Amino acid sequence: MTSELVGRAVLGWRVAELVESWPETVSARALVLEVPDWPGHRAGQHVDLRLTGPDGYTTERSYSLASPAARSPGGWRLQLVVQRVRDGEVSPYLTDVFAAGNLIEVRGPIGGWFVWSPREGGGAPVLLVAGGSGIVPLMSMIRERRFRRDRTPFRLVYSLRTQADELFADELNRPGIGDGGVETFVLRTREDSPRSGRPAGRISAADLAAWGWPADFAPRCFVCGPTGFVEEVARLLLSLGHSPDDIKTERFGPSGP
């Protein structure tokens, strides 16, 4: 096959079935989709979901993949996390109506810039900085590291509004086997953060200096979250001496990644 045809095959629409779901927070829901012929994906990539109404109207949204694909009797299983958006067109359906056994179209994987692999980086440490639901693609990197039994040092700085908004709370607070070398620091903007002893407030250069890697270590930095958050964190990392070449960013609008 030519590269053009391979690209079409990978990015064509596939039918997926919802096989499992659970609430991550009051407003966010994890979805596990089973896809018969999934081509595989890299940590940090995303997919498009397409809904079609009875009248033929279609709408699409992009969502980050939360973990490596898992083989199942019916094909491959992909995990996403959908944050409900007030007055949204798609997210309320996916969080409140979409039920096990329902079908949806999925296209992907998409994106080759904001990705991490144990084969890249020459052993340099990794700094993950998440704002809100921007944790989702970064969690896929943590899970990929665990799945590959990789020992690259990871540090995650996770900024969110309140404890009730924390995604993957159980997994981050009680690391499992294979998570040695992953350090997590949670910062809250509207509540104090007891574990870090930090008062409520937006992320700062002092936070990144205290809980990130020194620029001298040349860490690979991945920053994901709302546009304003990502731009500010990138600016702070540059002010701390990190190279622009070592900073990768992914931003999203109101509907999430």
C-alpha positions as a Markdown table, in Angstrom:
| # | Residue | x | y | z |
|---|---|---|---|---|
| 1 | Met | 0.0 | 0.0 | 0.0 |
| 2 | Thr | 1.2 | 3.5 | -0.7 |
| 3 | Ser | 1.7 | 5.9 | 2.3 |
| 4 | Glu | -1.4 | 7.8 | 1.2 |
| 5 | Leu | -3.6 | 4.7 | 1.4 |
| 6 | Val | -2.1 | 3.7 | 4.7 |
| 7 | Gly | -2.9 | 7.2 | 6.0 |
| 8 | Arg | -6.5 | 6.8 | 4.8 |
| 9 | Ala | -6.8 | 3.4 | 6.4 |
| 10 | Val | -5.6 | 4.6 | 9.8 |
| 11 | Leu | -7.7 | 7.8 | 9.8 |
| 12 | Gly | -10.9 | 6.3 | 8.4 |
| 13 | Trp | -14.0 | 6.2 | 10.6 |
| 14 | Arg | -14.5 | 3.0 | 12.6 |
| 15 | Val | -17.5 | 1.8 | 14.6 |
| 16 | Ala | -16.9 | 1.5 | 18.3 |
| 17 | Glu | -19.0 | 0.1 | 21.1 |
| 18 | Leu | -19.2 | 1.4 | 24.6 |
| 19 | Val | -18.4 | -1.5 | 26.9 |
| 20 | Glu | -17.7 | 0.2 | 30.2 |
| 21 | Ser | -17.9 | 3.6 | 31.9 |
| 22 | Trp | -17.7 | 5.1 | 35.3 |
| 23 | Pro | -17.7 | 8.6 | 36.9 |
| 24 | Glu | -14.3 | 10.1 | 37.4 |
| 25 | Thr | -15.7 | 13.2 | 39.0 |
| 26 | Val | -19.2 | 14.7 | 39.4 |
| 27 | Ser | -18.8 | 16.2 | 35.9 |
| 28 | Ala | -16.4 | 13.8 | 34.1 |
| 29 | Arg | -17.0 | 10.3 | 32.9 |
| 30 | Ala | -14.5 | 7.7 | 31.8 |
| 31 | Leu | -15.5 | 5.7 | 28.6 |
| 32 | Val | -14.1 | 2.4 | 27.4 |
| 33 | Leu | -14.7 | 1.9 | 23.7 |
| 34 | Glu | -14.2 | -1.5 | 22.0 |
| 35 | Val | -12.9 | -1.1 | 18.4 |
| 36 | Pro | -12.5 | -4.3 | 16.3 |
| 37 | Asp | -9.7 | -3.1 | 14.0 |
| 38 | Trp | -7.8 | -0.4 | 15.9 |
| 39 | Pro | -4.3 | 0.2 | 14.4 |
| 40 | Gly | -2.6 | 1.1 | 17.7 |
| 41 | His | -1.6 | 4.5 | 19.1 |
| 42 | Arg | 1.1 | 6.5 | 21.0 |
| 43 | Ala | 0.8 | 8.1 | 24.4 |
| 44 | Gly | -0.5 | 11.6 | 23.9 |
| 45 | Gln | -2.5 | 11.1 | 20.8 |
| 46 | His | -6.3 | 11.8 | 20.5 |
| 47 | Val | -9.3 | 10.6 | 18.5 |
| 48 | Asp | -12.3 | 12.2 | 16.9 |
| 49 | Leu | -15.8 | 10.9 | 17.9 |
| 50 | Arg | -18.7 | 11.4 | 15.5 |
| 51 | Leu | -22.4 | 11.3 | 16.5 |
| 52 | Thr | -25.2 | 11.1 | 13.9 |
| 53 | Gly | -28.7 | 12.0 | 14.7 |
| 54 | Pro | -31.9 | 10.4 | 13.4 |
| 55 | Asp | -32.2 | 13.2 | 10.8 |
| 56 | Gly | -28.7 | 12.6 | 9.5 |
| 57 | Tyr | -27.2 | 15.6 | 11.3 |
| 58 | Thr | -23.6 | 14.8 | 12.4 |
| 59 | Thr | -21.2 | 16.5 | 14.8 |
| 60 | Glu | -17.6 | 15.7 | 15.8 |
| 61 | Arg | -15.5 | 16.3 | 18.9 |
| 62 | Ser | -11.9 | 15.4 | 19.7 |
| 63 | Tyr | -10.9 | 13.6 | 22.9 |
| 64 | Ser | -7.5 | 12.6 | 24.2 |
| 65 | Leu | -6.7 | 8.9 | 24.8 |
| 66 | Ala | -6.1 | 8.1 | 28.4 |
| 67 | Ser | -4.2 | 4.9 | 28.2 |
| 68 | Pro | -2.5 | 2.4 | 25.9 |
| 69 | Ala | -4.9 | 0.2 | 23.9 |
| 70 | Ala | -5.8 | -3.1 | 25.6 |
| 71 | Arg | -6.6 | -6.3 | 23.6 |
| 72 | Ser | -10.0 | -7.8 | 24.1 |
| 73 | Pro | -12.0 | -10.7 | 22.6 |
| 74 | Gly | -13.8 | -8.1 | 20.4 |
| 75 | Gly | -10.7 | -6.2 | 19.3 |
| 76 | Trp | -9.1 | -3.4 | 21.2 |
| 77 | Arg | -10.3 | -1.2 | 24.1 |
| 78 | Leu | -9.6 | 2.5 | 24.3 |
| 79 | Gln | -10.2 | 4.7 | 27.3 |
| 80 | Leu | -11.3 | 8.3 | 27.1 |
| 81 | Val | -12.4 | 10.8 | 29.7 |
| 82 | Val | -15.2 | 13.3 | 28.8 |
| 83 | Gln | -15.7 | 16.5 | 30.8 |
| 84 | Arg | -19.3 | 17.7 | 30.7 |
| 85 | Val | -19.5 | 21.2 | 29.3 |
| 86 | Arg | -22.5 | 23.3 | 30.3 |
| 87 | Asp | -24.8 | 23.9 | 27.3 |
| 88 | Gly | -22.5 | 21.6 | 25.3 |
| 89 | Glu | -23.8 | 19.7 | 22.3 |
| 90 | Val | -21.9 | 16.5 | 22.7 |
| 91 | Ser | -20.4 | 16.1 | 26.1 |
| 92 | Pro | -23.8 | 16.0 | 28.0 |
| 93 | Tyr | -24.8 | 13.1 | 25.8 |
| 94 | Leu | -21.6 | 11.2 | 26.3 |
| 95 | Thr | -21.6 | 11.8 | 30.1 |
| 96 | Asp | -25.3 | 11.4 | 30.9 |
| 97 | Val | -27.0 | 9.3 | 28.1 |
| 98 | Phe | -24.4 | 7.2 | 26.2 |
| 99 | Ala | -24.9 | 3.7 | 27.6 |
| 100 | Ala | -23.1 | 0.3 | 27.4 |
| 101 | Gly | -23.9 | -1.4 | 24.1 |
| 102 | Asn | -24.4 | 2.0 | 22.2 |
| 103 | Leu | -22.3 | 2.5 | 19.1 |
| 104 | Ile | -20.3 | 5.6 | 18.1 |
| 105 | Glu | -17.9 | 6.4 | 15.2 |
| 106 | Val | -14.2 | 6.9 | 16.1 |
| 107 | Arg | -11.4 | 8.2 | 13.9 |
| 108 | Gly | -7.7 | 8.1 | 14.7 |
| 109 | Pro | -5.2 | 8.0 | 16.2 |
| 110 | Ile | -4.4 | 11.7 | 15.5 |
| 111 | Gly | -1.3 | 13.7 | 16.4 |
| 112 | Gly | 2.4 | 13.0 | 16.2 |
| 113 | Trp | 3.9 | 16.0 | 18.0 |
| 114 | Phe | 2.6 | 15.8 | 21.5 |
| 115 | Val | 3.6 | 12.1 | 22.1 |
| 116 | Trp | 6.0 | 10.3 | 24.4 |
| 117 | Ser | 7.7 | 6.9 | 24.0 |
| 118 | Pro | 10.4 | 5.2 | 26.1 |
| 119 | Arg | 12.5 | 5.0 | 23.0 |
| 120 | Glu | 12.8 | 8.8 | 22.8 |
| 121 | Gly | 14.8 | 11.3 | 24.8 |
| 122 | Gly | 17.9 | 9.3 | 25.6 |
| 123 | Gly | 16.9 | 8.8 | 29.3 |
| 124 | Ala | 16.2 | 12.4 | 30.0 |
| 125 | Pro | 13.6 | 12.9 | 32.8 |
| 126 | Val | 10.1 | 13.9 | 31.9 |
| 127 | Leu | 8.1 | 16.8 | 33.3 |
| 128 | Leu | 4.3 | 16.7 | 32.9 |
| 129 | Val | 2.3 | 19.8 | 33.7 |
| 130 | Ala | -1.5 | 19.5 | 33.6 |
| 131 | Gly | -4.3 | 22.0 | 33.9 |
| 132 | Gly | -7.7 | 20.5 | 34.7 |
| 133 | Ser | -8.7 | 17.8 | 32.2 |
| 134 | Gly | -5.4 | 18.4 | 30.5 |
| 135 | Ile | -4.3 | 15.5 | 32.7 |
| 136 | Val | -5.8 | 13.0 | 30.3 |
| 137 | Pro | -3.1 | 12.7 | 27.6 |
| 138 | Leu | -0.4 | 13.0 | 30.3 |
| 139 | Met | -2.0 | 10.1 | 32.2 |
| 140 | Ser | -1.6 | 8.1 | 29.1 |
| 141 | Met | 2.1 | 8.7 | 29.2 |
| 142 | Ile | 2.3 | 7.6 | 32.8 |
| 143 | Arg | 0.4 | 4.5 | 32.0 |
| 144 | Glu | 2.5 | 3.8 | 28.9 |
| 145 | Arg | 5.6 | 4.0 | 31.1 |
| 146 | Arg | 4.1 | 1.5 | 33.5 |
| 147 | Phe | 3.0 | -0.8 | 30.7 |
| 148 | Arg | 6.4 | -0.8 | 29.1 |
| 149 | Arg | 8.1 | -1.2 | 32.5 |
| 150 | Asp | 10.2 | 1.9 | 31.7 |
| 151 | Arg | 12.3 | 3.6 | 34.4 |
| 152 | Thr | 12.4 | 7.1 | 33.0 |
| 153 | Pro | 12.0 | 9.5 | 35.9 |
| 154 | Phe | 8.6 | 11.3 | 35.7 |
| 155 | Arg | 7.3 | 14.3 | 37.6 |
| 156 | Leu | 3.7 | 15.4 | 37.3 |
| 157 | Val | 2.6 | 18.9 | 38.4 |
| 158 | Tyr | -1.2 | 18.9 | 38.3 |
| 159 | Ser | -3.2 | 22.1 | 38.7 |
| 160 | Leu | -6.9 | 22.0 | 39.3 |
| 161 | Arg | -9.6 | 24.0 | 41.1 |
| 162 | Thr | -10.6 | 21.8 | 44.0 |
| 163 | Gln | -10.2 | 18.2 | 45.2 |
| 164 | Ala | -13.6 | 17.3 | 43.7 |
| 165 | Asp | -12.2 | 18.1 | 40.3 |
| 166 | Glu | -9.3 | 15.7 | 40.5 |
| 167 | Leu | -9.3 | 13.1 | 37.7 |
| 168 | Phe | -7.6 | 9.7 | 38.3 |
| 169 | Ala | -7.4 | 10.6 | 42.0 |
| 170 | Asp | -7.2 | 7.0 | 43.3 |
| 171 | Glu | -4.5 | 6.0 | 40.8 |
| 172 | Leu | -2.4 | 9.1 | 41.4 |
| 173 | Asn | -2.7 | 9.0 | 45.2 |
| 174 | Arg | -2.0 | 5.2 | 45.4 |
| 175 | Pro | 0.5 | 4.4 | 42.7 |
| 176 | Gly | 0.6 | 0.8 | 41.5 |
| 177 | Ile | 3.3 | -1.6 | 40.7 |
| 178 | Gly | 5.6 | -0.2 | 38.1 |
| 179 | Asp | 5.1 | 3.5 | 39.1 |
| 180 | Gly | 8.4 | 3.8 | 40.9 |
| 181 | Gly | 10.1 | 7.0 | 39.7 |
| 182 | Val | 6.8 | 8.8 | 39.1 |
| 183 | Glu | 6.3 | 11.8 | 41.5 |
| 184 | Thr | 3.0 | 13.6 | 41.6 |
| 185 | Phe | 2.4 | 17.1 | 43.0 |
| 186 | Val | -1.2 | 18.4 | 43.1 |
| 187 | Leu | -1.8 | 22.2 | 43.2 |
| 188 | Arg | -5.3 | 23.7 | 43.7 |
| 189 | Thr | -6.3 | 27.1 | 42.7 |
| 190 | Arg | -9.4 | 27.5 | 45.0 |
| 191 | Glu | -8.3 | 25.3 | 47.9 |
| 192 | Asp | -5.2 | 24.7 | 49.9 |
| 193 | Ser | -3.2 | 21.6 | 48.9 |
| 194 | Pro | -2.5 | 19.7 | 52.2 |
| 195 | Arg | -0.1 | 17.2 | 50.6 |
| 196 | Ser | 2.2 | 19.9 | 49.3 |
| 197 | Gly | 1.6 | 22.4 | 52.0 |
| 198 | Arg | 0.7 | 25.0 | 49.4 |
| 199 | Pro | -2.0 | 27.6 | 49.7 |
| 200 | Ala | -4.6 | 28.0 | 47.0 |
| 201 | Gly | -3.4 | 29.9 | 44.0 |
| 202 | Arg | -2.5 | 29.7 | 40.3 |
| 203 | Ile | 0.6 | 27.8 | 39.2 |
| 204 | Ser | 3.8 | 29.9 | 39.5 |
| 205 | Ala | 7.5 | 29.7 | 38.6 |
| 206 | Ala | 8.2 | 28.8 | 42.2 |
| 207 | Asp | 5.9 | 25.8 | 41.9 |
| 208 | Leu | 7.7 | 24.6 | 38.8 |
| 209 | Ala | 11.1 | 25.2 | 40.3 |
| 210 | Ala | 10.1 | 23.3 | 43.5 |
| 211 | Trp | 8.3 | 20.4 | 42.0 |
| 212 | Gly | 9.6 | 20.2 | 38.4 |
| 213 | Trp | 13.0 | 19.3 | 37.1 |
| 214 | Pro | 15.9 | 21.8 | 37.0 |
| 215 | Ala | 16.5 | 23.1 | 33.5 |
| 216 | Asp | 20.1 | 21.8 | 33.8 |
| 217 | Phe | 18.6 | 18.3 | 33.6 |
| 218 | Ala | 17.2 | 19.1 | 30.1 |
| 219 | Pro | 13.8 | 17.3 | 30.9 |
| 220 | Arg | 11.3 | 16.7 | 28.2 |
| 221 | Cys | 8.3 | 18.9 | 29.2 |
| 222 | Phe | 4.7 | 18.2 | 28.2 |
| 223 | Val | 2.1 | 20.8 | 29.1 |
| 224 | Cys | -1.6 | 20.4 | 28.5 |
| 225 | Gly | -4.7 | 22.3 | 29.5 |
| 226 | Pro | -6.7 | 25.4 | 28.6 |
| 227 | Thr | -5.0 | 27.9 | 26.3 |
| 228 | Gly | -4.3 | 30.5 | 28.9 |
| 229 | Phe | -2.8 | 27.9 | 31.3 |
| 230 | Val | -0.6 | 26.4 | 28.6 |
| 231 | Glu | 0.8 | 29.7 | 27.5 |
| 232 | Glu | 1.5 | 30.8 | 31.0 |
| 233 | Val | 3.3 | 27.5 | 32.0 |
| 234 | Ala | 5.4 | 27.6 | 28.8 |
| 235 | Arg | 6.4 | 31.2 | 29.6 |
| 236 | Leu | 7.3 | 30.2 | 33.1 |
| 237 | Leu | 9.4 | 27.2 | 32.0 |
| 238 | Leu | 11.3 | 29.5 | 29.6 |
| 239 | Ser | 11.9 | 31.9 | 32.4 |
| 240 | Leu | 13.4 | 29.1 | 34.4 |
| 241 | Gly | 15.9 | 28.3 | 31.6 |
| 242 | His | 14.2 | 25.4 | 29.9 |
| 243 | Ser | 14.9 | 25.2 | 26.1 |
| 244 | Pro | 12.0 | 25.8 | 23.8 |
| 245 | Asp | 13.0 | 22.6 | 22.0 |
| 246 | Asp | 12.3 | 20.7 | 25.1 |
| 247 | Ile | 8.7 | 22.0 | 25.7 |
| 248 | Lys | 5.8 | 20.5 | 23.9 |
| 249 | Thr | 2.3 | 21.9 | 24.4 |
| 250 | Glu | -1.3 | 20.8 | 23.8 |
| 251 | Arg | -4.2 | 23.2 | 24.4 |
| 252 | Phe | -7.9 | 22.9 | 24.2 |
| 253 | Gly | -10.9 | 25.1 | 24.1 |
| 254 | Pro | -14.1 | 25.0 | 26.2 |
| 255 | Ser | -15.1 | 21.5 | 25.0 |
| 256 | Gly | -11.9 | 19.9 | 26.2 |
| 257 | Pro | -9.2 | 17.9 | 24.4 |
